[in-house]
C-alpha positions as CSV (number, residue, x, y, z in Angstrom):
1,X,11.0,285.4,-13.8
2,X,13.7,282.7,-13.7
3,X,14.1,283.0,-16.7
4,X,14.3,286.6,-17.0
5,X,17.0,286.0,-14.5
6,X,19.3,283.7,-16.3
7,X,19.1,285.9,-19.0
8,X,20.4,289.2,-16.7
9,X,22.9,287.0,-15.7
10,X,24.0,286.1,-19.1
11,X,24.0,289.8,-20.1
12,X,26.1,290.1,-16.5
13,X,28.7,287.3,-17.7
14,X,29.2,288.5,-21.0
15,X,29.9,292.1,-20.2
16,X,32.5,291.1,-17.1
17,X,34.1,289.1,-19.8
18,X,34.2,292.2,-22.3
19,X,35.4,294.2,-19.3
20,X,38.4,291.5,-18.5
21,X,39.1,291.3,-22.5
22,X,39.9,295.1,-22.5
23,X,42.0,295.4,-19.5
24,X,44.0,292.1,-20.8
25,X,45.1,293.1,-24.1
26,X,44.7,297.2,-23.6
27,X,48.5,297.0,-22.4
28,X,49.4,294.3,-24.8
29,X,48.0,297.2,-27.5
30,X,50.0,299.8,-25.8
31,X,53.4,298.0,-25.8
32,X,52.6,297.3,-29.7
33,X,52.0,301.0,-30.5
34,X,55.0,302.1,-28.3
35,X,57.0,299.9,-30.1
36,X,56.2,301.6,-33.2
37,X,57.0,305.2,-32.0
38,X,59.8,306.7,-34.0
39,X,61.3,304.8,-36.5
40,X,58.5,302.2,-37.0
41,X,59.0,298.7,-38.1
42,X,62.7,299.3,-38.4
43,X,63.0,298.9,-34.6
44,X,62.5,295.6,-34.7
45,X,64.5,295.1,-37.7
46,X,67.2,297.0,-35.7
47,X,67.0,294.8,-32.2
48,X,67.4,291.4,-34.9
49,X,69.7,292.5,-36.9
50,X,71.8,295.1,-34.5
51,X,72.3,292.6,-31.3
52,X,73.0,289.3,-31.1
53,X,70.0,288.3,-30.9
54,X,69.9,285.2,-33.0
55,X,73.0,283.9,-30.4
56,X,71.2,284.5,-27.4
57,X,67.9,283.3,-28.7
58,X,69.2,280.0,-29.5
59,X,71.3,279.9,-26.0
60,X,67.7,280.7,-24.4
61,X,65.9,277.8,-26.2
62,X,68.8,275.4,-25.1
63,X,68.1,276.6,-21.4
64,X,64.3,276.6,-21.6
65,X,63.8,272.8,-23.1
66,X,66.5,271.4,-21.2
67,X,64.9,273.0,-18.1
68,X,61.5,271.9,-19.0
69,X,62.3,268.2,-20.3
70,X,64.2,267.6,-16.7
71,X,61.3,269.0,-14.7
72,X,58.3,267.4,-16.4
73,X,60.7,263.8,-16.3
74,X,61.1,264.5,-12.5
75,X,58.2,265.7,-11.5
76,X,56.0,262.8,-13.0
77,X,58.2,260.5,-12.2
78,X,58.2,261.5,-8.3
79,X,54.3,262.4,-8.3
80,X,54.0,258.4,-9.5
81,X,56.5,257.2,-7.2
82,X,54.3,259.2,-4.0
83,X,51.1,258.3,-5.7
84,X,50.7,255.0,-7.4
85,X,53.7,253.5,-6.2
86,X,53.1,254.6,-2.5
87,X,56.8,255.1,-1.9
88,X,58.0,255.1,1.6
89,X,59.7,259.0,1.3
90,X,56.4,260.2,-0.3
91,X,55.4,262.0,3.0
92,X,59.3,263.4,4.0
93,X,58.8,264.4,0.2
94,X,55.5,266.3,0.2
95,X,57.3,268.6,3.5
96,X,60.0,268.8,1.0
97,X,58.1,270.2,-1.4
98,X,56.0,272.8,0.3
99,X,59.9,273.9,2.1
100,X,61.3,274.1,-1.8
101,X,57.9,276.3,-2.8
102,X,58.6,278.6,0.7
103,X,62.1,279.2,0.0
104,X,62.7,282.3,-1.8
105,X,65.2,281.3,-4.7
106,X,67.5,285.0,-3.6
107,X,67.9,283.2,-0.1
108,X,70.0,280.5,-2.5
109,X,72.2,283.1,-4.4
110,X,75.4,282.8,-2.4
111,X,74.9,278.4,-2.0
112,X,74.3,278.5,-5.5
113,X,77.2,280.6,-6.7
114,X,79.5,278.7,-4.2
115,X,78.7,275.1,-5.8
116,X,78.5,276.4,-9.7
117,X,82.0,277.3,-9.2
118,X,83.5,274.8,-7.2
119,X,81.8,272.3,-10.0
120,X,83.6,274.3,-12.9
121,X,80.0,275.4,-14.6
122,X,80.5,278.9,-15.1
123,X,79.8,280.3,-18.6
124,X,77.9,276.4,-19.5
125,X,74.2,276.5,-19.6
126,X,74.3,273.9,-17.4
127,X,74.9,276.3,-14.3
128,X,71.4,278.1,-15.5
129,X,69.8,274.8,-16.0
130,X,70.4,273.0,-12.4
131,X,68.9,275.9,-10.3
132,X,66.1,276.5,-12.6
133,X,65.3,273.0,-12.3
134,X,66.0,272.8,-8.6
135,X,63.6,275.9,-8.1
136,X,60.9,274.9,-10.3
137,X,60.2,271.1,-10.0
138,X,58.6,271.4,-6.0
139,X,55.5,273.2,-8.4
140,X,55.8,270.5,-10.7
141,X,55.8,267.5,-8.2
142,X,52.9,269.5,-6.6
143,X,50.3,269.5,-9.5
144,X,51.2,266.4,-10.7
145,X,50.9,264.4,-7.4
146,X,47.2,266.1,-7.5
147,X,46.7,265.2,-10.7
148,X,47.3,261.6,-10.4
149,X,45.7,261.6,-7.4
150,X,42.7,261.8,-9.4
151,X,43.5,258.7,-11.6
152,X,41.2,255.5,-10.1
153,X,43.4,253.0,-8.3
154,X,41.3,250.5,-10.4
155,X,43.1,251.5,-13.8
156,X,46.6,250.4,-12.3
157,X,45.6,247.6,-10.6
158,X,44.2,246.5,-14.3
159,X,47.5,246.8,-15.9
160,X,49.3,244.9,-13.1
161,X,46.8,242.1,-13.4
162,X,47.6,242.0,-17.3
163,X,51.5,241.5,-16.4
164,X,52.8,245.6,-17.0
165,X,55.2,246.4,-14.7
166,X,55.7,250.0,-12.8
167,X,57.6,251.3,-15.7
168,X,54.7,250.1,-18.1
169,X,52.1,251.3,-16.5
170,X,53.9,254.9,-15.8
171,X,54.6,254.6,-19.4
172,X,51.6,253.3,-21.5
173,X,48.9,254.5,-19.0
174,X,50.2,257.5,-16.6
175,X,52.1,259.2,-19.1
176,X,49.0,259.2,-21.5
177,X,46.3,260.1,-18.6
178,X,48.7,263.3,-17.4
179,X,49.3,265.0,-20.8
180,X,47.1,268.1,-19.7
181,X,48.6,268.3,-16.4
182,X,52.2,267.8,-18.3
183,X,51.1,270.5,-20.6
184,X,50.6,273.0,-17.7
185,X,53.8,271.7,-16.2
186,X,55.5,272.2,-19.9
187,X,54.3,276.1,-20.1
188,X,55.1,277.2,-16.5
189,X,58.4,275.6,-16.6
190,X,59.3,277.1,-20.0
191,X,57.9,280.5,-18.9
192,X,60.0,280.5,-15.9
193,X,63.3,279.3,-17.4
194,X,62.8,281.8,-21.3
195,X,62.3,284.7,-18.4
196,X,64.8,284.2,-16.2
197,X,67.2,287.3,-16.3
198,X,69.3,286.7,-12.7
199,X,71.0,283.5,-12.9
200,X,71.9,283.9,-16.4
201,X,73.6,287.3,-15.8
202,X,75.2,285.7,-12.3
203,X,76.6,282.7,-13.8
204,X,77.1,283.0,-17.6
205,X,79.8,285.9,-17.7
206,X,80.6,285.0,-20.8
207,X,79.3,287.7,-23.5
208,X,78.7,284.4,-26.2
209,X,76.7,282.4,-23.5
210,X,74.5,285.4,-22.6
211,X,70.2,284.9,-23.1
212,X,67.6,286.9,-24.6
213,X,66.3,288.4,-21.8
214,X,69.5,290.6,-22.0
215,X,68.8,292.2,-25.3
216,X,66.7,295.1,-24.1
217,X,69.9,296.3,-22.2
218,X,71.3,296.9,-25.6
219,X,69.1,299.9,-25.8
220,X,69.5,301.5,-22.1
221,X,72.2,303.8,-20.9
222,X,72.7,305.7,-17.9
223,X,71.3,308.6,-19.7
224,X,69.4,307.4,-22.3
225,X,66.8,304.5,-23.0
226,X,65.2,303.7,-26.6
227,X,61.9,303.0,-25.3
228,X,60.6,301.8,-28.7
229,X,63.3,299.2,-29.2
230,X,63.1,298.3,-26.0
231,X,59.5,297.6,-26.5
232,X,60.4,295.9,-29.9
233,X,62.6,293.6,-28.5
234,X,60.0,292.8,-25.4
235,X,57.6,291.6,-27.9
236,X,60.1,289.4,-29.8
237,X,60.8,287.7,-26.8
238,X,57.3,287.2,-25.5
239,X,56.7,285.1,-29.3
240,X,57.8,282.1,-28.2
241,X,55.4,281.7,-25.4
242,X,52.5,282.8,-27.5
243,X,53.6,279.7,-29.8
244,X,54.3,277.4,-26.9
245,X,50.4,278.5,-25.2
246,X,49.4,277.7,-28.6
247,X,50.4,274.1,-29.6
248,X,49.5,272.9,-25.8
249,X,46.3,275.6,-25.0
250,X,43.6,272.6,-25.5
251,X,45.6,270.4,-22.4
252,X,46.2,273.4,-20.6
253,X,42.6,274.1,-20.6
254,X,42.1,270.5,-19.6
255,X,44.2,270.2,-16.9
256,X,43.2,273.3,-15.4
257,X,39.2,272.1,-15.8
258,X,40.5,268.9,-13.9
259,X,42.0,270.6,-11.1
260,X,38.8,272.6,-10.7
261,X,36.5,269.8,-10.7
262,X,38.7,268.0,-7.8
């Protein structure tokens, strides 16, 4: 009886996986199909050759990569200070993190605009990197803090007894152990920075400084939208995200699994 129930449970689970797979892949297949309508693969050639795609692509890479480095470094260092060093600001920082997650980004538009203008940062990558980092760091600190809380204190104490300082413990012990959650932070931050549309549009008024999310607008006007080329542009824009996930997929699964266990 129990074997029968177990076998039935496996069948139901496999059916649910198949249904979920169809639901997730069907929209992607439809987008691919629509991107090949009309001129076929020439739609992709037109996106790359008929627009400043490569320049905007490089601009996005610079902004996204720098944002990833800033957010990951700050998040890991802050979480290390809160959990391992038990800094006096830990409690206040937790409240600030929750407030940062609850605050909508649009509410900061005017203050950000005034600040960037006074600092003279318009039309520079820093004008986008700083707000993106500030808006993404709270999430990074929160998930890194929760992960580091699962590392036994005995590991840190043993390192201190061996004469390791705070920086050495962080670099040689905490960072290697926290690679799964760092991969999650990296992918989340890159995804947020790469897909950002509003901030570059607001702060990068120089055409040559624009980012890749602006490419689909080249095929849109008030009276006409070239949907096949828009879909083709969106698929090309999504390729770096897919590639990044494929590189870090093992660490990402480990990070989510560790979070689920805790």
